[in-house]
XYZ file of C-alpha atoms in Angstrom:
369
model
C 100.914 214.912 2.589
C 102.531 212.234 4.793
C 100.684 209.338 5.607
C 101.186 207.099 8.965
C 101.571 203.726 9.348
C 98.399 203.987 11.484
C 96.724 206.584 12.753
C 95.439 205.396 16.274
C 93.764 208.168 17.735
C 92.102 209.212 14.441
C 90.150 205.763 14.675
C 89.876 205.949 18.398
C 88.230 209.373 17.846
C 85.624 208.023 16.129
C 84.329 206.089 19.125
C 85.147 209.149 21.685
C 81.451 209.157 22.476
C 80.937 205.461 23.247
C 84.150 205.564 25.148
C 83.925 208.438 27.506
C 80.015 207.126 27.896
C 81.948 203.829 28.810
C 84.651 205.293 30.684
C 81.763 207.383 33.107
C 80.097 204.273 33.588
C 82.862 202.271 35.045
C 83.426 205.111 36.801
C 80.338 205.488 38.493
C 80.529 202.332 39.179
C 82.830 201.573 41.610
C 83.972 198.086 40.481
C 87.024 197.401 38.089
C 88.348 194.267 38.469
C 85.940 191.027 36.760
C 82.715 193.130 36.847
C 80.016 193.191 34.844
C 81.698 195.038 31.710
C 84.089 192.178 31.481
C 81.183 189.310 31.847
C 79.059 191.230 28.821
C 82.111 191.607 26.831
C 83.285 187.907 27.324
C 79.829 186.740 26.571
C 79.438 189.193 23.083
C 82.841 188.429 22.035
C 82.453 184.287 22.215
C 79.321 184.358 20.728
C 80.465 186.418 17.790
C 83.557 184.132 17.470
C 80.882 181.390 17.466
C 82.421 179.867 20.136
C 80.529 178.937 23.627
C 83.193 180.376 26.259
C 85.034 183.632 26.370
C 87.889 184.443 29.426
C 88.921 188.019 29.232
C 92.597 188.069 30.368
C 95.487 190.678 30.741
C 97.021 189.916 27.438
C 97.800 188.616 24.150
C 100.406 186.210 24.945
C 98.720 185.561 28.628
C 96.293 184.035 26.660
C 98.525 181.760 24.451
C 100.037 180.850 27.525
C 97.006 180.232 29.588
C 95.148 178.219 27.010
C 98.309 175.661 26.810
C 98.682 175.480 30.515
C 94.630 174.753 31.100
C 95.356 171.947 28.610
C 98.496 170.574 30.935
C 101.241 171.607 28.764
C 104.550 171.595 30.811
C 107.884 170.697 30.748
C 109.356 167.932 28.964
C 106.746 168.890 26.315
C 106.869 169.754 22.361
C 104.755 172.270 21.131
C 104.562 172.800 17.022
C 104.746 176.232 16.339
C 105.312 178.583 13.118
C 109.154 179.016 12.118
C 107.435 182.738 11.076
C 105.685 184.019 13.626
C 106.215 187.350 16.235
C 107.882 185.375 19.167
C 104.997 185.736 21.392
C 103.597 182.311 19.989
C 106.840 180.829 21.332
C 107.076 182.658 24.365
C 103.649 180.985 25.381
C 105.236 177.733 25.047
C 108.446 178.123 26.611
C 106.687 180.313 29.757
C 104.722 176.541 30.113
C 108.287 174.776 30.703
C 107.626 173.216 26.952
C 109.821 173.557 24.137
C 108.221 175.045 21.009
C 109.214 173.146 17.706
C 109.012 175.495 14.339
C 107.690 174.332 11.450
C 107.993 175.881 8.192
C 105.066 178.118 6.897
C 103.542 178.036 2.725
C 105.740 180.514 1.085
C 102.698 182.303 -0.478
C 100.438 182.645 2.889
C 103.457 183.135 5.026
C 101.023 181.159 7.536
C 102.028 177.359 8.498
C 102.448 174.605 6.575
C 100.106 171.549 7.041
C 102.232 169.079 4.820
C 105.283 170.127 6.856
C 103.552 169.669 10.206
C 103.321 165.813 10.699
C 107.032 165.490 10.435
C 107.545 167.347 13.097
C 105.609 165.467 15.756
C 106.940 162.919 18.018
C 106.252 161.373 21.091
C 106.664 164.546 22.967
C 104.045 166.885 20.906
C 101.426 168.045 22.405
C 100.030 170.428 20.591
C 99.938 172.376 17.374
C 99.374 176.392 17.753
C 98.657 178.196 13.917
C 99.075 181.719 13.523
C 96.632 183.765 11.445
C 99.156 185.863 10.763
C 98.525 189.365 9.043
C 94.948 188.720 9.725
C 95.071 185.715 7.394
C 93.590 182.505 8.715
C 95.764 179.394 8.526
C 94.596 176.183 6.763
C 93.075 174.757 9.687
C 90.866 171.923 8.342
C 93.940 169.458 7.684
C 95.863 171.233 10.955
C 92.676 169.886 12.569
C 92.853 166.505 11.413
C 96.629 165.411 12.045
C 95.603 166.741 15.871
C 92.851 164.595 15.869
C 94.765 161.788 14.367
C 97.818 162.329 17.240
C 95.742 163.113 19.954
C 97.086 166.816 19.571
C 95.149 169.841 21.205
C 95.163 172.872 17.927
C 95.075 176.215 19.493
C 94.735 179.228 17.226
C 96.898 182.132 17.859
C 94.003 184.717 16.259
C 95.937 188.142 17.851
C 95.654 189.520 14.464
C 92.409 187.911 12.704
C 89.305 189.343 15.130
C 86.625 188.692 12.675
C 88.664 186.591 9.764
C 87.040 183.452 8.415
C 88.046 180.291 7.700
C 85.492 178.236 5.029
C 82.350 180.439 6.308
C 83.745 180.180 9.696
C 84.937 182.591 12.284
C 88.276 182.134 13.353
C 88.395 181.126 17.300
C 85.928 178.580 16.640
C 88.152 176.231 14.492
C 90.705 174.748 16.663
C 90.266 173.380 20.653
C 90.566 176.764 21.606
C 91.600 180.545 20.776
C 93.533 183.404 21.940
C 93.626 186.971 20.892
C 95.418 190.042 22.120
C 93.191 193.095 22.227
C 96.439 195.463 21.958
C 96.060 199.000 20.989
C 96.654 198.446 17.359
C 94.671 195.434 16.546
C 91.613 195.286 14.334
C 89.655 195.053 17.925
C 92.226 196.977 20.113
C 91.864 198.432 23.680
C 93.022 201.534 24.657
C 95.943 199.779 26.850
C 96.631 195.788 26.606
C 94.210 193.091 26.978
C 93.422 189.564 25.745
C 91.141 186.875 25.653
C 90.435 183.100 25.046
C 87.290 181.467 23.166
C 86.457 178.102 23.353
C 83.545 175.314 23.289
C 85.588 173.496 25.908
C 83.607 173.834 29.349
C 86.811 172.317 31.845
C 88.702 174.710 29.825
C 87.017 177.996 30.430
C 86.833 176.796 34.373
C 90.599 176.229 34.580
C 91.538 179.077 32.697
C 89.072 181.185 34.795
C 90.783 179.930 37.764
C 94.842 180.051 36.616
C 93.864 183.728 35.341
C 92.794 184.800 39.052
C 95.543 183.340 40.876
C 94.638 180.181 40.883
C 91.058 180.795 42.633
C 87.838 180.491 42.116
C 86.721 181.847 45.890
C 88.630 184.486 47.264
C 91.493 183.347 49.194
C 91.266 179.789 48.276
C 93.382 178.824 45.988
C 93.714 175.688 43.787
C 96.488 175.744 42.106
C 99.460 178.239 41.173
C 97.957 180.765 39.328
C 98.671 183.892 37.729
C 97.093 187.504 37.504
C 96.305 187.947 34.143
C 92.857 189.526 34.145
C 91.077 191.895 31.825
C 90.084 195.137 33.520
C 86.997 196.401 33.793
C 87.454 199.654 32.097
C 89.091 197.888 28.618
C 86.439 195.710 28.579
C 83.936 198.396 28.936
C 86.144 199.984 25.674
C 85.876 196.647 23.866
C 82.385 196.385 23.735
C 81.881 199.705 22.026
C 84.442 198.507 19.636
C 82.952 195.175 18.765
C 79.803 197.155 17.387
C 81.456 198.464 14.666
C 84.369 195.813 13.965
C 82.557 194.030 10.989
C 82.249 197.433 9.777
C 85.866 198.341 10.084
C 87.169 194.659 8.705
C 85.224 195.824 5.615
C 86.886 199.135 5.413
C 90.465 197.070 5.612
C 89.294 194.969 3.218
C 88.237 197.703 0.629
C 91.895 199.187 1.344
C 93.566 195.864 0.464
C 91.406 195.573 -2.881
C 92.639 198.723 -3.707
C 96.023 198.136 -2.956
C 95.984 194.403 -5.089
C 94.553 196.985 -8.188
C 97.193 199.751 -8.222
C 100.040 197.651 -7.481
C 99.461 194.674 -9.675
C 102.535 193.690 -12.117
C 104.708 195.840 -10.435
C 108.304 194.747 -11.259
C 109.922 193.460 -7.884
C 107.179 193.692 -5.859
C 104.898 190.310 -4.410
C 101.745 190.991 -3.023
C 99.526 189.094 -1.111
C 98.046 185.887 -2.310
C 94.794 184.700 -0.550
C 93.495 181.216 -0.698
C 89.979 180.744 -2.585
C 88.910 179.317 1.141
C 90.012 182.584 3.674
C 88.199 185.710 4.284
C 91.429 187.852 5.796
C 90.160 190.778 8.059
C 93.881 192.665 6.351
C 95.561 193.353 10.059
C 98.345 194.456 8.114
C 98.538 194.482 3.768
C 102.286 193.211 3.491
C 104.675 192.898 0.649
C 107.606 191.369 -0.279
C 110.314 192.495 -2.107
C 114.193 191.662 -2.430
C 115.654 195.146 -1.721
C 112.986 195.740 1.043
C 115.072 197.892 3.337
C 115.901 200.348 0.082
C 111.882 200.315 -0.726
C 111.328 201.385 2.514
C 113.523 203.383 3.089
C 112.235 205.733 -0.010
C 108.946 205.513 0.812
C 110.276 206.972 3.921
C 111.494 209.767 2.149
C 108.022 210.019 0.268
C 106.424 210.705 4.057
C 104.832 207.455 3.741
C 105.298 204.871 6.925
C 105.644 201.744 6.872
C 106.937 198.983 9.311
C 108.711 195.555 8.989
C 107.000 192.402 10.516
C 108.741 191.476 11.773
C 113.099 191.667 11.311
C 114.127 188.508 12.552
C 112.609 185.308 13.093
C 112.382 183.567 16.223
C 114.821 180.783 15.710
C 117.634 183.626 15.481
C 116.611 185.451 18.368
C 119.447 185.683 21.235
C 116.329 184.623 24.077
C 116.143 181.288 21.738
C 119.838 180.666 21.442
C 119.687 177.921 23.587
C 118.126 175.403 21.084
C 121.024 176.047 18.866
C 118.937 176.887 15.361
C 121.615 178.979 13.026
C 120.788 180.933 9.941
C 120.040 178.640 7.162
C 118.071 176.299 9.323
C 114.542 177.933 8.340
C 115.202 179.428 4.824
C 111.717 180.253 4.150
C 110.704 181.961 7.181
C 114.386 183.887 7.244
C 113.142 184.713 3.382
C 110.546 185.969 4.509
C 111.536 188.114 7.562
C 114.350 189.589 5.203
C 111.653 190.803 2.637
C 108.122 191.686 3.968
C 107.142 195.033 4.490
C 103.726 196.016 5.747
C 102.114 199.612 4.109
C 100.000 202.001 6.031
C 96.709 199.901 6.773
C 93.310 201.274 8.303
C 89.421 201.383 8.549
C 89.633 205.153 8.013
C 92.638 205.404 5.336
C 90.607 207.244 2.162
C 90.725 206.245 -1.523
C 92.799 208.973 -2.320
C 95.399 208.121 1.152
C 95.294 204.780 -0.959
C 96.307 205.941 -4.133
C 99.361 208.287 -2.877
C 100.707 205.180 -1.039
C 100.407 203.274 -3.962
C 101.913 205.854 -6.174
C 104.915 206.194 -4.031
C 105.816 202.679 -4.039
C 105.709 202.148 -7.993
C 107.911 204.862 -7.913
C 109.757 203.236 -5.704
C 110.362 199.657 -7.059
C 111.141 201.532 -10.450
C 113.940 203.308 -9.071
C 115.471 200.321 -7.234
């Protein structure tokens, strides 16, 4: 039996009532643009972020981008950034007019270094963004404290940690402010794209409210040069039937993972993921390493089990980043890592037995290679 990557519409089916009851209620309606759907969801996804503020917007990196440019990022700016990352977190910055500044991440989190960060500012920094990659919170507490100590804004890029925690605490309520994508495939995903900011900051949420809606707050008015980047009705609707059963699903990912740390323990070759006494990982994705990665994959290919790299290059080598003039060599462990990770099928519904075939086919694997 093959197994997928992920299996979307099996774990959308499981919500087909609450959706099409969702879908029938926008519907009937009549409003779908910043209605009430996208008020409740704002308001149940802050609080269970444990933040004050939530600003549904169109998407994930909208929401990067939005959060820097409410706190006056612009050109002429620095903004510290993972070296390994998906290049959305640097997008953000550079759609600001700033220039984002990588910084190497801990080898055996993949997620960004603290020690490495305070190097890396000068004059021009601004702010710090940490990725919880893999849905993997970063070490935020001493992130937190060389912002405080530089006058730095710390905004979390959570697009893959919806529900992770950090030292008891949700993730989107540890930094200045937070942004999440609400993509299809996420452990809360829409069924098109959204995203969304949380954040105790009250001038925040107003200017982010207004940049989202073109710059307005009253129709026709507008107070600065905005953007549309709003969350529509009908995916919010969606959301909040999601959000019901997310702790629920993060627990089925994380039963997966456990699973996955048992059966592939000591295999030769192969790293698996390490997480820190301190994080409570919601397992986005259950990622490996290993040297001859391409070869691994490509017989678990052959075994009808997907997989998918995350991600194949890293942003400093990217041809839309040429222009700051990084070469191969310049980031060793983040082009490490990018050369090695593989992520295995991952999902609330996979079964024990899904599990164990996957596992089975990749000691198989790594003893062949």
């Amino acid at each position: 039996m093959s197994i997928p990557f992920l299996d979307l519409k099996a774990i959308n089916l499981t919500h087909a009532d609450g959706l099409q009851a969702a879908f029938a209620r926008v519907l009937e309606s009549g409003w779908y643009i910043l209605g009430k759907e996208v008020e409740q969801f704002e308001q149940r996804f802050a609080a269970y972020c444990e933040a004050r503020h939530g600003i549904g917007v169109a998407n994930g990196l909208d929401a990067i981008m939005l959060a820097l440019k409410g706190y006056g990022i612009q050109a002429g700016d620095e903004v510290i950034v993972p070296s390994n990352t998906f290049i959305a977190t640097w997008l953000a910055v550079s759609q600001c007019g700033a220039t984002p500044v990588p910084v190497e991440p801990v080898e055996a989190t993949f997620n960004l270094d603290p020690a490495r960060v305070e190097a890396a500012i000068t004059t021009r920094t601004r702010a710090i963004v940490a990725v919880h990659l893999y849905g993997q919170p970063a070490d935020m507490a001493p992130l937190r404290a060389l912002a405080d100590k530089h006058g730095l804004k710390l905004i979390e890029d959570a697009a893959q940690a919806h529900g992770a925690r950090y030292k008891g605490r949700r993730v989107g309520s540890l930094g200045h402010a937070a942004a999440f994508s609400f993509y299809p495939g996420k452990n809360l995903g829409a069924l098109g794209d959204g995203g969304g900011i949380v954040t105790d900051d009250d001038a925040l949420d107003a200017l982010v409210r207004t940049y989202r809606n073109y710059g307005s707050q009253k129709k026709y008015h507008n107070l600065v040069q905005g953007f549309n980047s709003r969350l529509d009705e009908l995916q919010a609707a969606f959301l909040s039937v999601k959000l019901a059963t997310l702790d629920a699903d993060n627990a089925a990912r994380r039963a997966v993972a456990a699973q996955y740390d048992r059966l592939l323990a000591g295999v030769d070759g192969l790293g698996l993921p390490h997480v820190p006494e301190w994080a409570e990982p919601v397992w986005h994705l259950y990622v490996v390493r290993h040297a001859r990665r391409d070869a691994l994959a490509a017989r678990l290919a052959d075994a009808g089990i997907g997989t998918i790299v995350h991600y194949p290059v890293a942003p400093h080598l990217q041809q839309a980043y040429a222009e700051l003039g990084y070469k191969e060599g310049d980031f060793p462990i983040a082009e490490a890592i990018h050369r090695e990770v593989l992520s295995l099928p991952m999902g609330p519904g996979m079964t024990a037995e899904q599990v164990e075939q996957v596992a089975a086919a990749v000691r198989a694997a790594c003893a062949a290679l």
